[in-house]
PDB file of C-alpha atoms in Angstrom:
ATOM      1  CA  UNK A   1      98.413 122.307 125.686  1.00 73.00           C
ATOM      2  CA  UNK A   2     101.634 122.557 123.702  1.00 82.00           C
ATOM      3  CA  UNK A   3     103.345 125.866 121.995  1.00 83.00           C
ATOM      4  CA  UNK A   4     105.164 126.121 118.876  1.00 85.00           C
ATOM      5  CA  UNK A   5     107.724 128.660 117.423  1.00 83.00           C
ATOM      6  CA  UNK A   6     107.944 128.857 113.272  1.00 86.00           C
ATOM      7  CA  UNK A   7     110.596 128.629 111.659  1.00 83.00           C
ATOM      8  CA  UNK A   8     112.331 125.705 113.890  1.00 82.00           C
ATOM      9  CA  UNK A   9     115.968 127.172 113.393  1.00 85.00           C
ATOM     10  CA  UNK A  10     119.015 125.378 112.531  1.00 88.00           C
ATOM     11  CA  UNK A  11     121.703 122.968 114.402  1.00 90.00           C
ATOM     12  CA  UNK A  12     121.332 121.728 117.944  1.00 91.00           C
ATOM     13  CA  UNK A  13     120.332 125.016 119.432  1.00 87.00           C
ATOM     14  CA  UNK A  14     117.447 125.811 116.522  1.00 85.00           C
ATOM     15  CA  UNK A  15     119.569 129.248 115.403  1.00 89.00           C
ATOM     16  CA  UNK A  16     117.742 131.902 113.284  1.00 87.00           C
ATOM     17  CA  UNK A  17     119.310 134.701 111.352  1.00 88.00           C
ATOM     18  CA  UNK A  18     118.737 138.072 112.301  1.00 85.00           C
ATOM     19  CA  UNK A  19     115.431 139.765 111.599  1.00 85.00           C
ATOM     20  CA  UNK A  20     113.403 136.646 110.969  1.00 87.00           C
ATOM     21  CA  UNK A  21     110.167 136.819 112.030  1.00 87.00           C
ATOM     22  CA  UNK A  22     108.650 133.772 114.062  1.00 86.00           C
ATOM     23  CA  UNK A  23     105.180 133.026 114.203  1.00 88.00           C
ATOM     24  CA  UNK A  24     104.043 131.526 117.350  1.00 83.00           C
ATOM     25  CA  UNK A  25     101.391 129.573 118.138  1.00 85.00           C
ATOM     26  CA  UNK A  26     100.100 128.630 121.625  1.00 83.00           C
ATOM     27  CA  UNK A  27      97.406 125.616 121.771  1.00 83.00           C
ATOM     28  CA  UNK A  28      94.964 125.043 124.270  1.00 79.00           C
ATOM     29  CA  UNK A  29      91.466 123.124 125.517  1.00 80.00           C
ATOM     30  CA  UNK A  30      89.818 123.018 128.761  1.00 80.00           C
ATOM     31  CA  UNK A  31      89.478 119.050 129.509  1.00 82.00           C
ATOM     32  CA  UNK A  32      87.879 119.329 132.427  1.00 82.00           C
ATOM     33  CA  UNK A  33      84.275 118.332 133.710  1.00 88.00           C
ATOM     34  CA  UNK A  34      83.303 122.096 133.615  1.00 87.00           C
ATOM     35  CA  UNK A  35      83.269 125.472 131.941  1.00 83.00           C
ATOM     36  CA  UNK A  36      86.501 127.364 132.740  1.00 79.00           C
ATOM     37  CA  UNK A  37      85.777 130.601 133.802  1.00 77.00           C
ATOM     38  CA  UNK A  38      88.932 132.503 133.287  1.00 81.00           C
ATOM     39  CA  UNK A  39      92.203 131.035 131.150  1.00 82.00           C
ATOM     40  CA  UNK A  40      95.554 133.024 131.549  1.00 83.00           C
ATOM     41  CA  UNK A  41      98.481 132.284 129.689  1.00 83.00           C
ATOM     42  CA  UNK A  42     102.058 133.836 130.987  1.00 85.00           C
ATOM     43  CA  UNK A  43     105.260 132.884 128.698  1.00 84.00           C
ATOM     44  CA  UNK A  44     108.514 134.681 129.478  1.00 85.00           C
ATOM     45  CA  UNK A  45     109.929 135.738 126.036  1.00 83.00           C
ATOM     46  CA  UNK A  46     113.697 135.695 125.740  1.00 83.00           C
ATOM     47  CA  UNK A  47     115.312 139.467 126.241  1.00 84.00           C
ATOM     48  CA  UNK A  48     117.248 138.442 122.518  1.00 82.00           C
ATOM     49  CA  UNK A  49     113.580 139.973 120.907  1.00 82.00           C
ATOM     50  CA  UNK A  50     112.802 143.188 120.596  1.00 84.00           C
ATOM     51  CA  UNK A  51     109.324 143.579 122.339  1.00 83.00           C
ATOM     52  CA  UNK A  52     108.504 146.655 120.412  1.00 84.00           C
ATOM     53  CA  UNK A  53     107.927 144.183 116.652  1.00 86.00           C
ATOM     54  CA  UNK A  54     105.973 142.075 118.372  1.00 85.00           C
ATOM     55  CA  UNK A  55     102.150 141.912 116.784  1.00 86.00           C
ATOM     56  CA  UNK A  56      99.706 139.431 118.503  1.00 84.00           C
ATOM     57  CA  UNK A  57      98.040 137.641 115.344  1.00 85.00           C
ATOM     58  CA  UNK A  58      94.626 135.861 115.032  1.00 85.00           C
ATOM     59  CA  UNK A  59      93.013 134.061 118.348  1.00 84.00           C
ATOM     60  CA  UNK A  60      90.159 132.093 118.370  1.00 81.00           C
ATOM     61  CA  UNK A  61      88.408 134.124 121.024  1.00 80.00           C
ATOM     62  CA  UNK A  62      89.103 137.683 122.172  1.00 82.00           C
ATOM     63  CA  UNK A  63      91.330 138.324 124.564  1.00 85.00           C
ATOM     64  CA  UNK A  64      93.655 140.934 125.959  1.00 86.00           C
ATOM     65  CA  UNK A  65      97.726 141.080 126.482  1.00 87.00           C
ATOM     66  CA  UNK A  66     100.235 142.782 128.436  1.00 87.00           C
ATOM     67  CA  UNK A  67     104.198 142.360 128.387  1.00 87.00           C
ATOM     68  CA  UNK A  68     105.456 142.638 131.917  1.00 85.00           C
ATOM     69  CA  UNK A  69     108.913 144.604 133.097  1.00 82.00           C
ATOM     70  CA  UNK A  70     110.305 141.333 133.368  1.00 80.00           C
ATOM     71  CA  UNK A  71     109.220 140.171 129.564  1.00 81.00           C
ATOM     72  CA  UNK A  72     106.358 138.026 130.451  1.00 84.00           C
ATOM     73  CA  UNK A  73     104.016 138.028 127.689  1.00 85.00           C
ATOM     74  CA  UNK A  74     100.721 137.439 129.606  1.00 85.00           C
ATOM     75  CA  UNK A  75      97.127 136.974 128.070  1.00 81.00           C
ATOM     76  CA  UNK A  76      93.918 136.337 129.682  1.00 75.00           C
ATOM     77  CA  UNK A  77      90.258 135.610 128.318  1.00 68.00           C
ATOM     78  CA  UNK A  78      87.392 136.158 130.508  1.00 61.00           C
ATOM     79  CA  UNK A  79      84.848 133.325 129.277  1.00 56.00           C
TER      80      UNK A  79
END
């Protein structure tokens, strides 16, 4: 339900220096009155980072990614 970027940058427009890596972290819980079946995350990462550094961390279920040609980072979990 929320998503965080580490570190949280500098000045009004959160700046990082060059080469920094960011860990980020994408929350979520299924509220509802039922199981969820399927959950599918999309987030369109900014063309300033370079796609081919990116390493998907720990999750707490398994799950599988794709980066689209448009730089959608998209994950899905079949539950």
């Amino acid at each position: 339900n929320d998503k965080q970027g580490f570190p949280l940058g500098y000045g009004d427009e959160n700046l990082i220096e060059p080469l920094t890596e960011i860990e980020y972290l994408i929350r979520f819980q299924n509220i509802g009155t039922a199981p969820a079946h399927t959950v599918v995350i999309q987030d369109t990462l900014s063309p300033l980072f370079d796609i081919g550094t990116l390493r998907v961390g720990a999750a707490s279920h398994d799950f599988e990614w794709t980066i689209s040609n448009n730089g959608a980072l998209n994950s899905a979990k079949l539950l």
